[in-house]
Amino acid sequence: MENVLRLYDVLGRWKKYYLLAGGLLVLSSFLQMLQPKVIQVAIDSIIAHLGQGNTSNQEVDRVAQFFFSFLQQDSDAPFSKILLIIGLMFIILALLRAFTHFLSGALTASSTENAIRQLRNRLFSHIQALPMKTLDQQASGDMIQRCTGDVTTVRNFIATQITEVIGLIALFVGALFMMLSVHVWYALVSVMLVPLILMTAFYFFKKEAVVWQEHEKEQDKLTAIIQENLNGIRVVQAFSREDYEIDKFARQNVVKRKIGLVHVDLHKWFWTYSDLLINLQISISLLAGGYFALQQQITIGEFVSFFTYAVAVTWPMRQIGRIVTQTGMAAVAMERMSDILNLAEENYEGYVPQEALKGSIEFRKVSFKYNEADPLPALHEVSFNVEAGQTVALMGDAGSGKSTIIALLSRFYEPDAGVILLDGKPLNEYSKYELRNRLGIVHQKPFLFSTTIQENIAFTQPEVALDTVKAYAELAAVDDFIGKLPDGYATKVGERGVTLSGGQKQRVALARTLLSQPELLILDDATSAVDTETEYRIQQGLKTIMDNKTTLVVAHRLTAVQYADKVIVLQKGKITEQGSPAALLKQDGFYQKTYALQLKVEEDIQREFQ
């Protein structure tokens, strides 16, 4: 029930339009209830004209008497004119009913699109504000399904079911009232199976919610497989694993099919049983009406109109099945979306520096785990200082904690213990938005959007001129390859930059970061995929733009750290060495061994080509 109420909240400020649309449907239902009375008057008028009818009940049936009053005002008119008047009354009612129904549909459609647009925006905005630690625990395929398939399910529900429920209630009440005004016992007989139909629908609703929940879970898994496969299609084809991926998809598809068939079977039994009850109710109404007509308790015209009302009362009962189905599916979809919306957002409030960052950084016994279940921390009591304007390099084996330091400094995560200071102020007191806006980060695995190179570089300043883009692209050595591309800076790079090499993507990502004019630059192994000559050019460009600004460099190659003021070596989440490159070269440690190993590799290569 809670999720059903949440569906109502989705309507937002458009609730009043849905109520107005529902009111128009009520009016449409009222007009629909009058049409059988016109038919009743027409039949009884014909029978009376032929002198074979009993119309004694007309005084009891006030609605029919109202229509008869139009005919009695012109009682001397020929019978053809009377039939023409009856026909005009029916046409007028039909036109008014169609007009109100059209207005109701137009209001509902417009309000639905606005409400769903707001829901989509709300979901997407909320996801943007989720902490990185929360996002790490969410499967992207699952979130995509909830933001697309589940939103569509809710849209289909509010587009039809909310106003339709109002219309069906109005239709049921109106038809029942009309029947009761003619013959109470006939009315009661015509709705005798309604309680049983409602009980069946309620049972179906409970089963539907459970089955659909399982169905959506399996759909999430299928979506995740598709997304992962498309993202890694080059790896799949490079290792000739297409058959394996197809088999994995097929196995999950079978699981989804099984739960889909359970869903189909549920509908099969419900609709069969529901239709049986409804048709049985209609048959009972038909037989009862014939009996009361033969007993002259109702006229032939009343019998025809009454049977129309009996069908109108029974038909909404069948519609309840569809409404229950859509409600159950929409409630499950709303619950799944609420799971996302209930996730706590990042707190972006905090200190906003009024001046540019000086760039002094201090880590004081900082410890951190990505997951509580991890046996060892990613960082353990790490302490170091970076003076304002220094270039500091972080080195170490893979998994030693280098990228974790960058992630903590960007406040993607918060330390489990210890404190980080920026310009002497605790980092957790800074506004996250303001902090990240002043940092420039080139990530280890650069991500490019599926748009042009120009738009990727100008990501932080979309309106910047092309000449400015080219200037920063030159600093990042993008101009080395841009002339080889078919459309230059207007070349589209494909999803995740797939049409560019690793080194080209790194250079575009670096140009994007430099264009943001950061006050503190962080390079997370940002030149690992470029050649030594290009790396040298990039380093010279960085000297120009980052002069007197703090720079952190994560690297494995010594060429990337040769200009650093300080090198910090991490191993297994702890600092094992720190000092200038010259000082570390004199120590028997990781830096010296790495230097010796890389020097030996270079000498071996030179000998190979001699």
Coordinates of C-alpha atoms in Angstrom, one line a residue:
M1 CA 0.0 0.0 0.0
E2 CA 2.9 2.3 0.7
N3 CA 4.2 2.0 -2.8
V4 CA 0.7 2.7 -4.2
L5 CA 0.6 5.9 -2.2
R6 CA 4.1 6.8 -3.7
L7 CA 2.6 6.4 -7.1
Y8 CA 0.1 9.2 -6.2
D9 CA 3.0 11.4 -5.1
V10 CA 4.6 11.0 -8.5
L11 CA 1.8 13.1 -9.9
G12 CA 3.3 16.1 -8.1
R13 CA 1.8 19.5 -8.8
W14 CA -0.3 18.0 -11.6
K15 CA -2.6 16.2 -9.2
K16 CA -5.3 18.8 -9.7
Y17 CA -5.3 18.1 -13.5
Y18 CA -5.8 14.4 -12.9
L19 CA -8.7 15.2 -10.6
L20 CA -10.2 17.5 -13.3
A21 CA -9.7 14.7 -15.8
G22 CA -11.4 12.3 -13.4
G23 CA -14.3 14.8 -13.0
L24 CA -14.7 14.9 -16.8
L25 CA -14.8 11.1 -16.9
V26 CA -17.5 11.1 -14.2
L27 CA -19.5 13.5 -16.4
S28 CA -18.8 11.3 -19.4
S29 CA -20.1 8.3 -17.4
F30 CA -23.2 10.2 -16.4
L31 CA -23.9 11.0 -20.0
Q32 CA -23.3 7.3 -20.9
M33 CA -25.9 6.3 -18.3
L34 CA -28.5 8.5 -20.0
Q35 CA -28.0 6.8 -23.4
P36 CA -29.7 3.5 -22.5
K37 CA -32.7 5.5 -21.2
V38 CA -33.1 7.1 -24.6
I39 CA -33.1 3.6 -26.1
Q40 CA -35.7 2.6 -23.5
V41 CA -37.9 5.5 -24.4
A42 CA -37.6 4.7 -28.1
I43 CA -38.6 1.0 -27.6
D44 CA -41.5 1.8 -25.2
S45 CA -42.7 4.6 -27.5
I46 CA -42.7 2.2 -30.5
I47 CA -44.6 -0.5 -28.5
A48 CA -47.0 2.1 -27.1
H49 CA -47.6 3.4 -30.7
L50 CA -48.4 -0.1 -31.8
G51 CA -50.7 -0.5 -28.8
Q52 CA -49.0 -3.6 -27.5
G53 CA -47.0 -2.2 -24.5
N54 CA -47.3 -1.7 -20.8
T55 CA -45.8 1.6 -19.8
S56 CA -47.2 1.8 -16.3
N57 CA -43.7 1.9 -14.8
Q58 CA -42.9 5.2 -16.5
E59 CA -44.0 7.2 -13.5
V60 CA -41.7 5.2 -11.3
D61 CA -38.7 5.6 -13.6
R62 CA -38.1 9.4 -13.3
V63 CA -35.2 9.5 -15.7
A64 CA -37.2 7.9 -18.5
Q65 CA -40.1 10.1 -17.6
F66 CA -37.9 13.1 -18.1
F67 CA -37.2 12.0 -21.7
F68 CA -40.8 11.2 -22.2
S69 CA -41.7 14.7 -21.2
F70 CA -40.0 16.0 -24.4
L71 CA -42.2 13.8 -26.5
Q72 CA -45.4 14.6 -24.6
Q73 CA -45.0 18.3 -25.4
D74 CA -45.5 17.5 -29.0
S75 CA -47.9 14.5 -28.6
D76 CA -49.9 15.3 -31.8
A77 CA -46.7 15.1 -34.0
P78 CA -46.3 12.1 -36.4
F79 CA -44.5 9.1 -35.1
S80 CA -41.6 9.6 -37.5
K81 CA -41.0 13.1 -35.9
I82 CA -41.0 11.5 -32.4
L83 CA -38.4 9.0 -33.5
L84 CA -36.3 11.8 -35.0
I85 CA -36.4 13.7 -31.7
I86 CA -35.3 10.5 -29.9
G87 CA -32.5 10.1 -32.4
L88 CA -31.3 13.7 -31.9
M89 CA -31.3 13.2 -28.1
F90 CA -29.1 10.2 -28.5
I91 CA -26.7 12.0 -30.8
I92 CA -26.4 15.0 -28.5
L93 CA -25.6 12.8 -25.6
A94 CA -23.0 10.8 -27.6
L95 CA -21.3 14.0 -28.8
L96 CA -21.2 15.5 -25.3
R97 CA -19.8 12.2 -24.0
A98 CA -17.1 12.1 -26.7
F99 CA -16.1 15.7 -26.0
T100 CA -15.8 15.2 -22.2
H101 CA -13.9 11.9 -22.8
F102 CA -11.5 13.7 -25.2
L103 CA -10.8 16.5 -22.8
S104 CA -10.1 14.0 -20.0
G105 CA -7.7 12.1 -22.2
A106 CA -5.9 15.2 -23.3
L107 CA -5.5 16.5 -19.7
T108 CA -4.3 13.1 -18.5
A109 CA -1.7 12.7 -21.4
S110 CA -0.3 16.1 -20.8
S111 CA -0.1 15.7 -17.1
T112 CA 1.5 12.2 -17.4
E113 CA 4.3 13.4 -19.6
N114 CA 5.1 16.3 -17.3
A115 CA 5.0 14.1 -14.2
I116 CA 7.2 11.4 -15.8
R117 CA 9.6 14.1 -17.0
Q118 CA 9.9 15.3 -13.4
L119 CA 10.4 11.7 -12.1
R120 CA 13.2 11.0 -14.7
N121 CA 14.9 14.3 -13.8
R122 CA 14.6 13.5 -10.1
L123 CA 16.1 10.0 -10.5
F124 CA 19.0 11.2 -12.6
S125 CA 19.8 14.2 -10.4
H126 CA 19.7 11.9 -7.3
I127 CA 22.1 9.4 -8.9
Q128 CA 24.5 12.3 -9.7
A129 CA 24.5 13.2 -6.0
L130 CA 25.1 9.7 -4.6
P131 CA 28.4 9.1 -2.8
M132 CA 31.0 7.1 -4.7
K133 CA 31.0 4.4 -2.1
T134 CA 27.2 3.9 -2.6
L135 CA 27.6 3.8 -6.4
D136 CA 30.4 1.2 -6.1
Q137 CA 27.8 -1.1 -4.5
Q138 CA 25.2 -0.6 -7.2
A139 CA 25.1 -2.6 -10.5
S140 CA 24.9 -0.1 -13.3
G141 CA 22.7 -2.5 -15.4
D142 CA 20.3 -2.6 -12.4
M143 CA 20.2 1.2 -12.1
I144 CA 19.7 1.6 -15.9
Q145 CA 16.7 -0.8 -15.8
R146 CA 15.2 1.1 -12.9
C147 CA 15.6 4.5 -14.6
T148 CA 14.2 3.2 -17.9
G149 CA 12.0 0.1 -17.7
D150 CA 10.5 0.9 -14.3
V151 CA 9.9 4.5 -15.2
T152 CA 8.0 3.3 -18.3
T153 CA 5.9 0.9 -16.1
V154 CA 4.9 3.8 -13.8
R155 CA 4.2 6.0 -16.8
N156 CA 1.8 3.4 -18.3
F157 CA 0.0 3.2 -15.0
I158 CA -0.6 6.9 -14.3
A159 CA -1.4 7.5 -18.0
T160 CA -4.4 5.2 -17.9
Q161 CA -5.2 3.7 -14.6
I162 CA -5.6 6.6 -12.2
T163 CA -8.4 8.4 -14.2
E164 CA -9.8 5.1 -15.4
V165 CA -10.3 4.0 -11.8
I166 CA -12.4 7.2 -11.3
G167 CA -14.3 6.6 -14.5
L168 CA -15.0 2.9 -13.7
I169 CA -16.2 3.8 -10.2
A170 CA -18.5 6.5 -11.6
L171 CA -19.7 4.0 -14.3
F172 CA -20.4 1.3 -11.6
V173 CA -22.2 3.7 -9.2
G174 CA -24.2 5.4 -12.0
A175 CA -25.4 2.1 -13.6
L176 CA -26.3 0.7 -10.2
F177 CA -28.2 3.8 -9.3
M178 CA -30.1 3.6 -12.6
M179 CA -31.0 -0.1 -12.0
L180 CA -32.1 0.5 -8.4
S181 CA -34.4 3.3 -9.6
V182 CA -36.1 0.8 -11.9
H183 CA -36.3 -2.4 -9.9
V184 CA -34.4 -3.1 -6.6
W185 CA -34.4 -6.9 -6.8
Y186 CA -33.3 -7.0 -10.4
A187 CA -30.5 -4.6 -9.5
L188 CA -29.3 -6.8 -6.6
V189 CA -29.4 -10.0 -8.7
S190 CA -27.3 -8.1 -11.3
V191 CA -24.5 -7.5 -8.9
M192 CA -24.7 -10.7 -6.8
L193 CA -21.3 -12.0 -8.0
V194 CA -19.4 -8.7 -7.6
P195 CA -18.0 -9.5 -4.1
L196 CA -16.6 -12.8 -5.4
I197 CA -15.0 -11.0 -8.4
L198 CA -13.4 -8.4 -6.1
M199 CA -12.0 -11.1 -3.8
T200 CA -10.5 -12.8 -6.9
A201 CA -8.9 -9.6 -8.0
F202 CA -7.4 -8.9 -4.6
Y203 CA -5.8 -12.3 -4.5
F204 CA -4.5 -11.8 -8.0
F205 CA -3.0 -8.4 -6.9
K206 CA -1.0 -10.1 -4.1
K207 CA 0.4 -12.8 -6.4
E208 CA 1.1 -10.3 -9.2
A209 CA 3.3 -8.2 -7.0
V210 CA 5.5 -11.1 -5.9
V211 CA 5.9 -12.6 -9.4
W212 CA 6.7 -9.2 -11.0
Q213 CA 9.3 -8.5 -8.4
E214 CA 11.1 -11.7 -9.4
H215 CA 10.6 -10.9 -13.1
E216 CA 12.3 -7.5 -12.7
K217 CA 15.2 -9.0 -10.8
E218 CA 15.9 -11.4 -13.7
Q219 CA 15.5 -8.6 -16.2
D220 CA 18.1 -6.6 -14.3
K221 CA 20.6 -9.4 -14.6
L222 CA 19.9 -9.7 -18.4
T223 CA 20.4 -5.9 -18.8
A224 CA 23.6 -6.1 -16.9
I225 CA 24.9 -8.9 -19.2
I226 CA 24.1 -6.9 -22.3
Q227 CA 25.7 -3.7 -20.9
E228 CA 28.9 -5.4 -19.8
N229 CA 29.2 -7.3 -23.1
L230 CA 28.8 -4.1 -25.2
N231 CA 31.4 -2.3 -23.0
G232 CA 33.8 -5.1 -23.3
I233 CA 33.0 -6.3 -26.9
R234 CA 36.6 -5.7 -28.0
V235 CA 38.0 -8.0 -25.3
V236 CA 35.3 -10.6 -26.1
Q237 CA 36.2 -10.6 -29.8
A238 CA 40.0 -10.4 -29.1
F239 CA 39.8 -13.6 -27.1
S240 CA 37.2 -15.3 -29.3
R241 CA 34.8 -15.6 -26.4
E242 CA 31.7 -14.8 -28.4
D243 CA 30.2 -18.3 -27.9
Y244 CA 30.8 -18.1 -24.2
E245 CA 29.1 -14.7 -24.0
I246 CA 26.2 -15.9 -26.1
D247 CA 25.8 -19.0 -23.9
K248 CA 25.9 -16.8 -20.7
F249 CA 23.2 -14.5 -22.2
A250 CA 21.1 -17.5 -23.3
R251 CA 21.2 -19.1 -19.8
Q252 CA 20.0 -15.9 -18.2
N253 CA 17.4 -15.5 -20.9
V254 CA 16.1 -19.0 -20.0
V255 CA 15.8 -18.0 -16.3
K256 CA 13.9 -14.8 -17.3
R257 CA 11.7 -16.8 -19.6
K258 CA 10.7 -19.2 -16.8
I259 CA 9.6 -16.4 -14.5
G260 CA 7.9 -14.8 -17.5
L261 CA 5.9 -18.0 -18.1
V262 CA 5.0 -18.0 -14.4
H263 CA 3.6 -14.5 -14.9
V264 CA 1.7 -15.6 -18.1
D265 CA 0.3 -18.6 -16.2
L266 CA -0.9 -16.4 -13.4
H267 CA -2.7 -14.2 -15.9
K268 CA -4.1 -17.2 -17.8
W269 CA -5.8 -18.6 -14.7
F270 CA -7.0 -15.2 -13.5
W271 CA -8.5 -14.0 -16.7
T272 CA -10.2 -17.4 -17.4
Y273 CA -11.8 -17.5 -13.9
S274 CA -12.6 -13.8 -14.0
D275 CA -14.3 -14.0 -17.4
L276 CA -16.3 -17.1 -16.2
L277 CA -17.7 -15.1 -13.2
I278 CA -18.4 -12.0 -15.3
N279 CA -20.2 -13.9 -18.1
L280 CA -22.1 -15.9 -15.5
Q281 CA -23.2 -12.6 -13.9
I282 CA -24.3 -11.3 -17.3
S283 CA -26.2 -14.5 -18.0
I284 CA -28.0 -14.3 -14.6
S285 CA -28.9 -10.7 -15.4
L286 CA -30.3 -11.7 -18.7
L287 CA -32.4 -14.5 -17.4
A288 CA -33.6 -12.4 -14.4
G289 CA -34.6 -9.5 -16.7
G290 CA -36.5 -11.9 -19.0
Y291 CA -38.4 -13.2 -16.0
F292 CA -39.3 -9.7 -14.6
A293 CA -40.4 -8.6 -18.1
L294 CA -42.7 -11.6 -18.5
Q295 CA -44.1 -10.9 -15.1
Q296 CA -44.8 -7.3 -16.4
Q297 CA -42.8 -5.9 -13.5
I298 CA -40.7 -4.0 -16.0
T299 CA -41.4 -2.8 -19.6
I300 CA -39.5 -4.2 -22.6
G301 CA -37.7 -0.9 -23.0
E302 CA -36.7 -1.1 -19.3
F303 CA -35.5 -4.6 -19.8
V304 CA -33.2 -3.5 -22.7
S305 CA -31.8 -0.5 -20.8
F306 CA -31.5 -2.5 -17.6
F307 CA -29.5 -5.2 -19.4
T308 CA -27.2 -2.4 -20.7
Y309 CA -26.7 -1.2 -17.2
A310 CA -26.1 -4.7 -16.0
V311 CA -23.3 -5.1 -18.5
A312 CA -22.0 -1.6 -17.6
V313 CA -21.9 -2.7 -13.9
T314 CA -20.2 -6.0 -14.7
W315 CA -17.7 -4.8 -17.2
P316 CA -15.8 -2.6 -14.7
M317 CA -15.3 -5.8 -12.7
R318 CA -13.3 -7.3 -15.6
Q319 CA -11.4 -4.0 -16.0
I320 CA -10.4 -4.4 -12.3
G321 CA -8.2 -7.3 -13.4
R322 CA -6.2 -5.1 -15.8
I323 CA -6.1 -2.3 -13.2
V324 CA -4.9 -4.7 -10.5
T325 CA -2.2 -6.0 -12.9
Q326 CA -0.9 -2.5 -13.8
T327 CA -1.1 -1.5 -10.1
G328 CA 0.9 -4.5 -9.0
M329 CA 3.6 -3.9 -11.6
A330 CA 3.7 -0.1 -11.0
A331 CA 3.9 -0.7 -7.2
V332 CA 6.9 -3.0 -7.7
A333 CA 8.5 -0.5 -10.1
M334 CA 7.9 2.4 -7.6
E335 CA 9.5 0.3 -4.8
R336 CA 12.6 -0.3 -6.9
M337 CA 12.9 3.3 -7.8
S338 CA 12.3 4.3 -4.2
D339 CA 15.3 2.0 -3.3
I340 CA 17.5 4.4 -5.3
L341 CA 15.7 7.6 -4.1
N342 CA 16.1 6.6 -0.5
L343 CA 19.9 6.3 -0.8
A344 CA 21.5 9.1 1.1
E345 CA 23.0 11.9 -1.1
E346 CA 26.3 13.5 -0.6
N347 CA 26.4 16.5 1.6
Y348 CA 27.8 19.3 -0.7
E349 CA 27.6 22.0 2.0
G350 CA 30.8 23.3 3.6
Y351 CA 33.6 25.8 3.5
V352 CA 34.0 27.8 0.3
P353 CA 37.4 29.4 0.0
Q354 CA 37.2 33.1 -1.1
E355 CA 40.7 33.0 -2.6
A356 CA 42.6 30.5 -4.8
L357 CA 43.9 27.4 -3.0
K358 CA 47.6 27.6 -2.0
G359 CA 47.8 23.9 -2.3
S360 CA 49.5 22.7 0.9
I361 CA 48.4 19.1 1.8
E362 CA 48.9 17.1 4.9
F363 CA 47.8 13.5 5.7
R364 CA 47.9 12.6 9.4
K365 CA 47.7 8.9 10.1
V366 CA 45.0 8.3 7.5
S367 CA 43.5 4.8 7.3
F368 CA 40.9 3.6 4.8
K369 CA 39.1 0.5 3.7
Y370 CA 36.8 0.3 0.6
N371 CA 34.8 -2.4 2.2
E372 CA 34.5 -3.5 5.8
A373 CA 35.0 -7.1 4.8
D374 CA 38.4 -6.4 3.2
P375 CA 41.1 -8.2 5.2
L376 CA 43.6 -5.4 4.8
P377 CA 43.1 -1.6 4.6
A378 CA 43.9 0.2 1.4
L379 CA 45.8 2.8 3.5
H380 CA 47.1 2.3 7.0
E381 CA 48.2 5.3 9.1
V382 CA 49.6 7.2 6.2
S383 CA 51.2 10.5 7.0
F384 CA 53.0 13.0 4.7
N385 CA 53.2 16.7 3.8
V386 CA 53.0 18.5 0.5
E387 CA 54.1 22.1 0.5
A388 CA 52.2 24.7 -1.6
G389 CA 53.5 24.8 -5.1
Q390 CA 55.4 21.5 -4.9
T391 CA 55.3 18.7 -7.4
V392 CA 55.0 15.4 -5.5
A393 CA 55.1 11.9 -7.1
L394 CA 53.4 8.8 -5.7
M395 CA 55.0 5.5 -6.6
G396 CA 54.5 1.9 -5.6
D397 CA 53.3 -1.5 -6.8
A398 CA 49.8 -1.9 -8.1
G399 CA 47.3 -1.8 -5.2
S400 CA 49.8 0.0 -2.9
G401 CA 47.3 2.8 -2.2
K402 CA 48.4 5.5 -4.7
S403 CA 45.0 6.0 -6.3
T404 CA 43.3 5.7 -3.0
I405 CA 45.2 8.8 -1.8
I406 CA 43.8 10.7 -4.9
A407 CA 40.3 9.4 -4.2
L408 CA 40.4 10.6 -0.6
L409 CA 41.9 14.0 -1.6
S410 CA 39.0 14.4 -4.1
R411 CA 36.5 13.4 -1.3
F412 CA 35.1 10.6 -3.3
Y413 CA 35.5 8.7 -0.1
E414 CA 36.1 9.7 3.5
P415 CA 38.9 8.3 5.7
D416 CA 38.0 5.7 8.3
A417 CA 40.6 7.3 10.6
G418 CA 43.0 10.2 10.6
V419 CA 42.6 13.6 9.1
I420 CA 43.5 15.3 5.8
L421 CA 44.3 19.0 5.7
L422 CA 44.2 21.3 2.8
D423 CA 45.8 24.7 3.3
G424 CA 45.7 23.9 7.0
K425 CA 41.9 23.3 7.1
P426 CA 40.4 19.8 7.5
L427 CA 39.4 18.5 4.1
N428 CA 36.0 17.3 5.3
E429 CA 35.0 20.9 6.1
Y430 CA 35.3 22.0 2.5
S431 CA 32.3 22.1 0.2
K432 CA 32.6 19.0 -2.0
Y433 CA 31.3 20.9 -5.0
E434 CA 33.7 23.8 -4.5
L435 CA 36.7 21.5 -3.8
R436 CA 36.2 19.3 -6.9
N437 CA 35.7 22.4 -8.9
R438 CA 39.1 23.7 -8.0
L439 CA 40.9 20.3 -8.4
G440 CA 42.0 19.1 -11.8
I441 CA 42.1 15.3 -12.0
V442 CA 43.2 13.1 -14.9
H443 CA 42.2 9.6 -13.9
Q444 CA 44.1 6.5 -14.5
K445 CA 41.5 5.2 -17.0
P446 CA 40.3 8.3 -18.8
F447 CA 36.6 8.4 -19.8
L448 CA 35.6 10.2 -22.9
F449 CA 32.0 10.9 -23.8
S450 CA 30.5 9.7 -27.2
T451 CA 30.8 13.2 -28.8
T452 CA 33.4 15.2 -30.6
I453 CA 37.0 15.8 -29.4
Q454 CA 36.3 19.5 -29.1
E455 CA 33.2 18.9 -26.8
N456 CA 35.2 16.4 -24.7
I457 CA 38.0 18.9 -24.1
A458 CA 35.5 21.8 -23.5
F459 CA 33.5 19.6 -21.0
T460 CA 33.9 22.0 -18.1
Q461 CA 33.4 25.1 -20.3
P462 CA 31.0 24.2 -23.2
E463 CA 30.9 27.7 -24.7
V464 CA 34.6 28.2 -24.9
A465 CA 36.0 29.1 -28.4
L466 CA 37.7 26.6 -30.6
D467 CA 41.0 28.5 -30.4
T468 CA 41.1 28.2 -26.7
V469 CA 40.4 24.4 -27.0
K470 CA 43.3 24.2 -29.5
A471 CA 45.7 26.0 -27.1
Y472 CA 45.1 23.6 -24.3
A473 CA 45.1 20.6 -26.7
E474 CA 48.6 21.7 -27.8
L475 CA 49.8 21.7 -24.2
A476 CA 48.5 18.1 -23.9
A477 CA 50.1 17.1 -27.3
V478 CA 46.7 16.4 -28.8
D479 CA 47.8 18.3 -31.9
D480 CA 50.2 15.4 -32.6
F481 CA 47.4 13.2 -33.9
I482 CA 44.4 15.6 -34.5
G483 CA 45.5 16.2 -38.1
K484 CA 45.2 12.4 -38.8
L485 CA 41.5 12.3 -37.9
P486 CA 38.9 12.7 -40.6
D487 CA 37.1 15.8 -39.1
G488 CA 39.8 17.1 -36.8
Y489 CA 38.4 18.5 -33.5
A490 CA 34.9 17.7 -34.8
T491 CA 35.7 14.0 -35.0
K492 CA 33.3 11.9 -32.8
V493 CA 35.2 9.5 -30.6
G494 CA 32.5 6.9 -30.1
E495 CA 31.3 5.4 -26.8
R496 CA 33.9 5.8 -24.1
G497 CA 36.3 7.1 -26.7
V498 CA 36.6 3.7 -28.4
T499 CA 37.9 5.1 -31.7
L500 CA 41.0 6.5 -30.0
S501 CA 44.1 4.7 -28.7
G502 CA 44.9 4.6 -25.0
G503 CA 47.5 7.3 -25.4
Q504 CA 45.2 9.6 -27.4
K505 CA 42.5 9.3 -24.9
Q506 CA 44.9 10.2 -22.1
R507 CA 46.0 13.3 -24.0
V508 CA 42.4 14.4 -24.6
A509 CA 41.5 13.9 -21.0
L510 CA 44.6 15.9 -19.9
A511 CA 43.6 18.8 -22.2
R512 CA 40.1 18.7 -20.7
T513 CA 41.5 19.0 -17.2
L514 CA 43.9 21.8 -18.1
L515 CA 41.1 23.8 -19.7
S516 CA 39.3 23.7 -16.4
Q517 CA 42.2 25.8 -15.1
P518 CA 42.7 23.9 -11.8
E519 CA 44.3 25.3 -8.7
L520 CA 45.7 21.9 -7.8
L521 CA 46.5 19.3 -10.5
I522 CA 46.3 15.5 -9.9
L523 CA 47.7 13.2 -12.6
D524 CA 46.8 9.5 -11.8
D525 CA 49.2 7.7 -14.1
A526 CA 48.0 10.1 -16.8
T527 CA 50.8 9.5 -19.3
S528 CA 51.3 5.8 -18.9
A529 CA 50.0 5.1 -22.5
V530 CA 52.1 7.7 -24.3
D531 CA 55.6 7.4 -25.7
T532 CA 58.6 9.0 -23.9
E533 CA 59.0 11.9 -26.4
T534 CA 55.3 12.8 -26.1
E535 CA 55.5 12.5 -22.3
Y536 CA 58.4 15.0 -22.4
R537 CA 56.4 17.5 -24.4
I538 CA 53.5 17.2 -22.0
Q539 CA 55.7 17.7 -19.0
Q540 CA 57.1 20.9 -20.6
G541 CA 53.5 22.1 -21.2
L542 CA 52.5 21.4 -17.6
K543 CA 55.5 23.4 -16.3
T544 CA 54.1 26.4 -18.2
I545 CA 50.5 26.2 -16.9
M546 CA 51.1 24.7 -13.4
D547 CA 54.0 26.9 -12.4
N548 CA 53.8 27.5 -8.6
K549 CA 50.8 25.3 -8.3
T550 CA 50.7 22.1 -6.4
T551 CA 50.8 19.0 -8.5
L552 CA 50.4 15.3 -7.5
V553 CA 51.6 12.7 -9.9
V554 CA 50.9 9.0 -9.7
A555 CA 53.4 7.2 -11.9
H556 CA 55.3 4.0 -12.5
R557 CA 57.9 5.3 -15.0
L558 CA 60.8 7.4 -13.6
T559 CA 60.5 9.8 -16.6
A560 CA 57.2 10.9 -15.2
V561 CA 58.6 11.8 -11.8
Q562 CA 62.1 13.1 -12.7
Y563 CA 61.0 16.7 -12.1
A564 CA 59.2 16.1 -8.8
D565 CA 60.3 17.9 -5.7
K566 CA 59.4 14.9 -3.6
V567 CA 58.7 11.2 -4.2
I568 CA 56.5 9.2 -1.9
V569 CA 56.7 5.4 -2.2
L570 CA 53.8 3.2 -0.9
Q571 CA 53.7 -0.5 -0.4
K572 CA 50.7 -2.4 0.9
G573 CA 49.0 0.8 2.0
K574 CA 52.0 2.2 4.0
I575 CA 54.6 4.7 3.2
T576 CA 58.0 3.0 3.0
E577 CA 60.1 5.8 1.4
Q578 CA 59.8 9.6 0.8
G579 CA 62.3 12.3 -0.2
S580 CA 63.7 13.9 -3.3
P581 CA 64.5 11.7 -6.4
A582 CA 68.2 12.2 -5.8
A583 CA 68.0 11.3 -2.1
L584 CA 65.9 8.1 -2.8
L585 CA 68.3 7.1 -5.5
K586 CA 71.0 6.7 -2.8
Q587 CA 68.8 4.5 -0.6
D588 CA 68.5 0.8 -1.1
G589 CA 64.7 0.7 -1.6
F590 CA 61.9 0.5 -4.1
Y591 CA 62.9 3.7 -6.0
Q592 CA 66.5 2.7 -6.5
K593 CA 65.5 -0.8 -7.6
T594 CA 62.9 0.6 -10.0
Y595 CA 65.5 3.0 -11.4
A596 CA 68.0 0.2 -11.9
L597 CA 65.5 -2.1 -13.5
Q598 CA 64.2 0.5 -16.0
L599 CA 67.8 1.5 -16.8
K600 CA 68.7 -2.1 -17.5
V601 CA 65.6 -2.5 -19.8
E602 CA 66.7 0.6 -21.7
E603 CA 70.3 -0.7 -22.1
D604 CA 69.0 -4.2 -23.2
I605 CA 66.8 -2.5 -25.9
Q606 CA 69.7 -0.4 -27.1
R607 CA 71.9 -3.5 -27.4
E608 CA 69.1 -5.3 -29.2
F609 CA 69.1 -2.6 -32.0
Q610 CA 72.8 -2.2 -32.3

